[in-house]
Coordinates of C-alpha atoms in Angstrom, one line a residue:
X477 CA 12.7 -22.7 -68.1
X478 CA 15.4 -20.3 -68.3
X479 CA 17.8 -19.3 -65.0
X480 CA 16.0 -16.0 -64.0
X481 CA 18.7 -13.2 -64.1
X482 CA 19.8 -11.3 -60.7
X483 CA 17.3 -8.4 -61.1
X484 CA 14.5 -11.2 -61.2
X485 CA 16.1 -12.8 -58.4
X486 CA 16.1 -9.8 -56.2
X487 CA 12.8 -8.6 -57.8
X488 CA 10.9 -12.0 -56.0
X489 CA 13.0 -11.8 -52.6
X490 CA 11.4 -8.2 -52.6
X491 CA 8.4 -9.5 -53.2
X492 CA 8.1 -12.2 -50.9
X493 CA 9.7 -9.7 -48.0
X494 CA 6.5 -7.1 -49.1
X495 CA 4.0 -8.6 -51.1
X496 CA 1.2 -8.9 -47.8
X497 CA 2.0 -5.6 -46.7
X498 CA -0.5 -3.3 -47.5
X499 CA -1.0 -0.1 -45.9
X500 CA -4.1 -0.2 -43.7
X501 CA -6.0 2.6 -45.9
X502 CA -6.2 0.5 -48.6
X503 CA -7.4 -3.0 -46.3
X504 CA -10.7 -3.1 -45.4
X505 CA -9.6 -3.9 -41.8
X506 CA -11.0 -0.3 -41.0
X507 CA -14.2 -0.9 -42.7
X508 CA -14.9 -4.1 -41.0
X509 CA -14.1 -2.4 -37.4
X510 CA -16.5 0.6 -38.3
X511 CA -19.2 -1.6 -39.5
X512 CA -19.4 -4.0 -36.0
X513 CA -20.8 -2.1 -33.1
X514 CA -19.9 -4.7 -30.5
X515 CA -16.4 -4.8 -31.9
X516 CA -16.2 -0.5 -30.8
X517 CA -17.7 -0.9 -28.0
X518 CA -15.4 -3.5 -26.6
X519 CA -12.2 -1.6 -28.2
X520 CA -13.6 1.0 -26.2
X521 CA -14.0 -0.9 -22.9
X522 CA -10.2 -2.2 -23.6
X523 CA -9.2 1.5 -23.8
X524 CA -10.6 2.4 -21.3
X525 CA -9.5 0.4 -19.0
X526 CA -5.8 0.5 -19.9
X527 CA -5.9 4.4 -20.0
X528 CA -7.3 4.2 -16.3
X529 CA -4.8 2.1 -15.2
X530 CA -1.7 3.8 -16.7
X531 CA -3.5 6.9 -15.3
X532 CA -4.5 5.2 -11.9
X533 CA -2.2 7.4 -9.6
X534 CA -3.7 10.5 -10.9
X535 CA -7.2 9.1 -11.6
X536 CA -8.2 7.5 -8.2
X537 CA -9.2 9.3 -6.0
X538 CA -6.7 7.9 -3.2
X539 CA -3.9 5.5 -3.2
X540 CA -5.4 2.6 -1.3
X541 CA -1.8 1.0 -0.4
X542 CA -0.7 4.2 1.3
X543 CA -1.0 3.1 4.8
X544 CA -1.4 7.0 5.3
X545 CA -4.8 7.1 3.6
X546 CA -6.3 4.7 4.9
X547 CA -8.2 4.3 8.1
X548 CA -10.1 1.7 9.4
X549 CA -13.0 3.4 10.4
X550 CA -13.9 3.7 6.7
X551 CA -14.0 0.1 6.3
X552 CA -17.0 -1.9 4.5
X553 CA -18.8 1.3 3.7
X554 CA -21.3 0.2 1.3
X555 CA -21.9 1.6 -2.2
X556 CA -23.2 5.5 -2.4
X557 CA -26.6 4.4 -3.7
X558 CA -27.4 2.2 -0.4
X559 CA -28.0 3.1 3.0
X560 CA -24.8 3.9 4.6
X561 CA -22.9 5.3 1.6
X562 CA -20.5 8.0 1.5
X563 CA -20.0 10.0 -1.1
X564 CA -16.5 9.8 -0.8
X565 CA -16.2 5.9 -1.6
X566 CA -18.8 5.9 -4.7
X567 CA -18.7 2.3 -4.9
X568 CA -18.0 1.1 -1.2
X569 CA -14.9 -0.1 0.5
X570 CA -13.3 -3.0 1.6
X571 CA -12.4 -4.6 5.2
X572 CA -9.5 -2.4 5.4
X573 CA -11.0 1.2 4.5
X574 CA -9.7 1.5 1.0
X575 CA -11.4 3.1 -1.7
X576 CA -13.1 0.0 -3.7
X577 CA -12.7 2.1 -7.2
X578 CA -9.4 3.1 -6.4
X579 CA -8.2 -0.5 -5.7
X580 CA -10.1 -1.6 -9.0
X581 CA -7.6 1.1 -11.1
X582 CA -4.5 0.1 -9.1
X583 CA -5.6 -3.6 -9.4
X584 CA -6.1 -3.3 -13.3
X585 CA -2.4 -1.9 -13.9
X586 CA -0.9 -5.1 -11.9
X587 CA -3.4 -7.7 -13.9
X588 CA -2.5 -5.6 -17.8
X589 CA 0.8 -5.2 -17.3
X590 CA 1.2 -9.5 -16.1
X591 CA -0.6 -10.7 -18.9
X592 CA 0.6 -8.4 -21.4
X593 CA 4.4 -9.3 -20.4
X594 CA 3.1 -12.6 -20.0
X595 CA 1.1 -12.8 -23.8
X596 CA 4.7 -11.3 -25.4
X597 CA 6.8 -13.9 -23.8
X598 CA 5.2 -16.2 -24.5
X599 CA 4.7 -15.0 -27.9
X600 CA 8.6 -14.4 -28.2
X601 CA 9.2 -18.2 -27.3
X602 CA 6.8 -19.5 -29.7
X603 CA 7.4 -17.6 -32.7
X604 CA 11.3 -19.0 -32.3
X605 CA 10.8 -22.4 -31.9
X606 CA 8.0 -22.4 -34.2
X607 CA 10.4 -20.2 -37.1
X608 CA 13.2 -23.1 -36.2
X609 CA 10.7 -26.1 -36.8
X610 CA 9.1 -24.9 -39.4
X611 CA 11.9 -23.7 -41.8
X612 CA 15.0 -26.3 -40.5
X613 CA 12.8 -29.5 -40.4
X614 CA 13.7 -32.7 -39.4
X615 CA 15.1 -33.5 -36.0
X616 CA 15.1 -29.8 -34.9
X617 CA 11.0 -30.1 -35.6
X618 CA 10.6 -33.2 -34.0
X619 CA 11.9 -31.9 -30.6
X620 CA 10.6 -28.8 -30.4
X621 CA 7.3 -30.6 -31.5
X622 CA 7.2 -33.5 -28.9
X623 CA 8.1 -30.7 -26.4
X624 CA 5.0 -28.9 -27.7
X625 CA 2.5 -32.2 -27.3
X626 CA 3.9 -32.9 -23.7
X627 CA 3.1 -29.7 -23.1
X628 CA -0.4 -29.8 -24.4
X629 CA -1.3 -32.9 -22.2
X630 CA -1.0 -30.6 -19.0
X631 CA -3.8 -27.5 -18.4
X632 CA -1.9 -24.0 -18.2
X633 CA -2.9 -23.3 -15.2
X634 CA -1.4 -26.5 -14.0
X635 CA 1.6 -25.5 -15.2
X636 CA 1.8 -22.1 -14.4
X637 CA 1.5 -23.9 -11.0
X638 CA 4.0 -26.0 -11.1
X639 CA 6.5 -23.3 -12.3
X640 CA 5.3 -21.2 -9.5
X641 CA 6.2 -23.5 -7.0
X642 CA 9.6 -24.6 -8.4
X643 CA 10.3 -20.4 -8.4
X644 CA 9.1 -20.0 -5.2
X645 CA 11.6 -22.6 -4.5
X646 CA 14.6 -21.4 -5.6
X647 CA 14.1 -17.8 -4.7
X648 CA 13.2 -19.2 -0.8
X649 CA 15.5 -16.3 0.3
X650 CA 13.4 -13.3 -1.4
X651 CA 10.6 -12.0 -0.5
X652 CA 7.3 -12.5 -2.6
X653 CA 6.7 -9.0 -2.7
X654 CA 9.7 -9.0 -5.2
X655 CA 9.6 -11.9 -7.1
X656 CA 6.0 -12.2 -7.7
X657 CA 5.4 -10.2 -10.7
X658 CA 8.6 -11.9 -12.3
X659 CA 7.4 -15.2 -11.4
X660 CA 3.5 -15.2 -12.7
X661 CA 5.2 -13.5 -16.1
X662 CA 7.5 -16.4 -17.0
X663 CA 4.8 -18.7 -15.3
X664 CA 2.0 -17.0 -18.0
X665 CA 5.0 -17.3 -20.7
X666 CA 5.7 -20.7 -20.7
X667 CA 2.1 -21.9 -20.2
X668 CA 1.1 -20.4 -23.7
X669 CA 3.7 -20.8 -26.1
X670 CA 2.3 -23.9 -27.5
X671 CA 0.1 -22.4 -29.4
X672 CA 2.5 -20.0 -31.3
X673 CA 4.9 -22.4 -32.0
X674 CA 2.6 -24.7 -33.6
X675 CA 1.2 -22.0 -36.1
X676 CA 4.5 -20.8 -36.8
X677 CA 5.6 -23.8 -37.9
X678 CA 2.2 -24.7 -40.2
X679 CA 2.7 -21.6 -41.7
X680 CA 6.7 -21.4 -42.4
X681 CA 6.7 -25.2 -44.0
X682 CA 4.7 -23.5 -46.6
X683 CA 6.4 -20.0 -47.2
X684 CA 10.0 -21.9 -47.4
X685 CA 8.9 -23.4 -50.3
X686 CA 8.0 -20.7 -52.2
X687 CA 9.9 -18.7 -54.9
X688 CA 11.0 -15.6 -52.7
X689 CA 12.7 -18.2 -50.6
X690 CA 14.2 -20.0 -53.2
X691 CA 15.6 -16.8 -54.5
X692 CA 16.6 -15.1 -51.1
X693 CA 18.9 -18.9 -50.7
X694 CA 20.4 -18.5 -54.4
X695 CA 21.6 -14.9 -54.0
X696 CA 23.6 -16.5 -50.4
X697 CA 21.3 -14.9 -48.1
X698 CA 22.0 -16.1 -44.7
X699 CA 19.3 -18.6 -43.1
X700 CA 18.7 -16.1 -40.0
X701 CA 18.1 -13.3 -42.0
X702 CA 15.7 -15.6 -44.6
X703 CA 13.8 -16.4 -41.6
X704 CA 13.4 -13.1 -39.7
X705 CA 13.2 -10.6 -42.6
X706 CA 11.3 -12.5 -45.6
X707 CA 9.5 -15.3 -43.7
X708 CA 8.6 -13.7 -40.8
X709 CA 6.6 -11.2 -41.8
X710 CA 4.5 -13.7 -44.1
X711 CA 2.8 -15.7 -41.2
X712 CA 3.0 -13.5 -38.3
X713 CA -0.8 -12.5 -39.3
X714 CA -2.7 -15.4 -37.0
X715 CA -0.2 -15.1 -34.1
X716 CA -1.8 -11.3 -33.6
X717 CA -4.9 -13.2 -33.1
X718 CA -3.9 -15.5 -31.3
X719 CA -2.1 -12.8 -29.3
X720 CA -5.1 -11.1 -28.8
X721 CA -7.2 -13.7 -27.7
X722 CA -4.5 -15.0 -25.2
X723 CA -4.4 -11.6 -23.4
X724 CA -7.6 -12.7 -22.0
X725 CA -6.9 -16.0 -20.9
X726 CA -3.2 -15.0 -19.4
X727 CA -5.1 -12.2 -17.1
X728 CA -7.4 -15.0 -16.2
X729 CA -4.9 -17.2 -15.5
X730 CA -2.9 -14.5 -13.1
X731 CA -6.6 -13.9 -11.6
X732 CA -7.0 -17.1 -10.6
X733 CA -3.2 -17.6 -9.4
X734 CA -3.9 -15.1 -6.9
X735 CA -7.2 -16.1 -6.1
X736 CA -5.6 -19.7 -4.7
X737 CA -3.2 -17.8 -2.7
X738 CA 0.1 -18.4 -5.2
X739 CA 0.1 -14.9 -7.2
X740 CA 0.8 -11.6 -6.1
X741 CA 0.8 -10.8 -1.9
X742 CA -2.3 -8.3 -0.7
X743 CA 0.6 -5.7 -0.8
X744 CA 0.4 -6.1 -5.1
X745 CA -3.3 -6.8 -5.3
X746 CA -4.6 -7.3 -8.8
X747 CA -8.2 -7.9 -9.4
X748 CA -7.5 -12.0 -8.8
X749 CA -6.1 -10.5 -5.2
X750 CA -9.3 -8.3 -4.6
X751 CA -11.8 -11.4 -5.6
X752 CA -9.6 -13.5 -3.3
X753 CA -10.0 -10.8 -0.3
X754 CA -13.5 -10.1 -1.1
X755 CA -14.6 -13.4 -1.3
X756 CA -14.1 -13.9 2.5
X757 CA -16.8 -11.1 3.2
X758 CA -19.1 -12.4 0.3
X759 CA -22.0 -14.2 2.5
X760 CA -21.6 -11.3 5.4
X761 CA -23.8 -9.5 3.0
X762 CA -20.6 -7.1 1.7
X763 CA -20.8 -7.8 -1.3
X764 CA -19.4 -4.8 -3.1
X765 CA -16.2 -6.3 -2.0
X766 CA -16.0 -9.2 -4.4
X767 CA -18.6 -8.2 -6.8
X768 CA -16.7 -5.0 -8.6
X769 CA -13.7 -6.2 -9.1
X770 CA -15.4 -9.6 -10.2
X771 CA -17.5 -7.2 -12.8
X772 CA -14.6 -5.8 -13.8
X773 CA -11.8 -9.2 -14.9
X774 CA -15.5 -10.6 -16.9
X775 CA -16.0 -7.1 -18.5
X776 CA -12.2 -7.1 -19.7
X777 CA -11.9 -10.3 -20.4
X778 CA -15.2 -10.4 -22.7
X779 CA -14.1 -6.6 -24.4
X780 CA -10.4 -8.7 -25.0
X781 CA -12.3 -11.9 -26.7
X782 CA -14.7 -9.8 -29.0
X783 CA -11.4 -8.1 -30.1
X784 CA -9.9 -11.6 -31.2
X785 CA -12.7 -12.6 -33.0
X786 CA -13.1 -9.7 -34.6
X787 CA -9.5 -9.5 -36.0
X788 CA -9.5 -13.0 -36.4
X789 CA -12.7 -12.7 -38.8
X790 CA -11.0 -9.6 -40.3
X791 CA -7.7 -10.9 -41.0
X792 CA -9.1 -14.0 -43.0
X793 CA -10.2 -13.7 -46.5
X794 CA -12.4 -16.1 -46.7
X795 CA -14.8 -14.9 -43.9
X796 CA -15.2 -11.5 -45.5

């Protein structure tokens, strides 16, 4: 076979750098959403609820951690529809007099915004180590692959655990009010890399042998820029799956941080804080207390799940 000449060569680095990029118009990605009602319904649940929390300040009807609006007189008002509602609180209030839907917005901007950061750490972490394994081989993949299969013997939330503890630790001095976002993020992050890397990698030791790659190397390319601009965007397709699916379980896992006591302080609620405060008042008959916000994490979490399986469906050929 003859040595291709340099406009072939830069002909299948092009290639390989845009061959599975296709503009969504011409996918059937659209089709597919249109075509599942369940799949709408829970993009529209998702929207929702992030719109009302990046819009909770001007949305709820009070800011339930101004000590200002508050009053305890107004506390455990039961929902509108029962006896004893006001129509001021439409679905209740807590022990403390705030607004029930109010604390639900507030409480969904604190549980979004740590599992998102969470989901894109530890999406950032695995896609690295997973790029480095993958493409270098040998002894780089066997560490960062033992790491991984320690790892997997422990359950995240075990580990987000443990790192909470050993932050908690070291930052003894500050108060929890200012490290706790920080902590559950990197706590979330490193709990979930795993499975990033381990994709990665799958899918880079079969794109580095292909021709792109083999031409990017012969026209001296550097390795980096092989990885990140021609490689990368060749099996980052199931880690937007994955990341999608993951984003449920991370705000589960800062849910049930703060529900044992070792997320975010009452002063930070999320909705893991308000199932933790209104679990206290759950057999007292107020139930409203627990049972919103409850409703609320299992609504999300489902409308994030049917996303994933939907793009995960959509994204693969041979389920079309």
């Amino acid at each position: 076979m003859p040595n291709p000449t340099p406009e072939e060569v830069k002909g299948l680095v092009a290639g390989g750098q845009s061959g599975l990029v296709a503009p969504l118009s011409d996918s059937d990605i659209y089709a597919s959403f249109r075509s599942s009602w369940m799949t709408m319904i829970a993009a529209a649940i998702v929207l929702a609820c992030c719109i009302g929390a990046a819009f909770a300040p001007w949305i709820a009807p009070t800011n339930p951690f101004d000590p200002a609006t508050v009053f305890l007189s107004d506390a455990s008002i039961p929902p509108v529809w029962q006896q004893g509602g006001d129509p001021r609180f439409i679905i209740g209030t807590d022990d403390q007099g705030r607004d029930m839907y109010s604390a639900i917005l507030y409480g969904l901007r604190v549980s979004l915004a740590v599992g998102g950061l969470g989901v894109l750490l530890a999406a950032s972490i695995g896609i690295t180590l997973g790029l480095l394994a993958g493409y270098m081989g040998g002894r780089v993949d066997a560490i960062i692959m033992r790491v991984a299969d320690v790892q997997l013997t422990f359950p995240a939330i075990l580990i987000a655990l443990l790192i909470d503890g050993v932050a908690q630790g070291l930052f003894r001095g500050m108060s929890r009010e200012t490290t706790a976002i920080p902590v559950l993020v990197i706590s979330i992050g490193l709990s979930f890399w795993v499975q990033y890397a381990r994709t990665i990698r799958g899918s880079t030791m079969v794109e580095k042998n292909k021709d792109y790659v083999a031409a990017a190397r012969l026209v001296g390319i550097p390795t980096p820029v092989i990885m990140i601009r021609h490689v990368l965007p060749n099996v980052i397709g199931p880690v937007l799956v994955i990341l999608t699916i993951n984003l449920g379980l991370a705000i589960i896992t800062e849910a049930t941080l703060s529900f044992l006591g070792v997320g975010l302080p009452p002063t930070q609620p999320s909705l893991g804080t308000l199932i933790s405060i209104g679990n206290k008042y759950l057999f007292s008959g107020d139930w409203w207390i627990v049972a919103f916000p409850g409703a609320t994490l299992a609504i999300l979490v489902l409308a994030v799940n049917l996303l994933g399986d939907w793009l995960r469906d959509a994204l693969n050929p041979k389920l079309r």
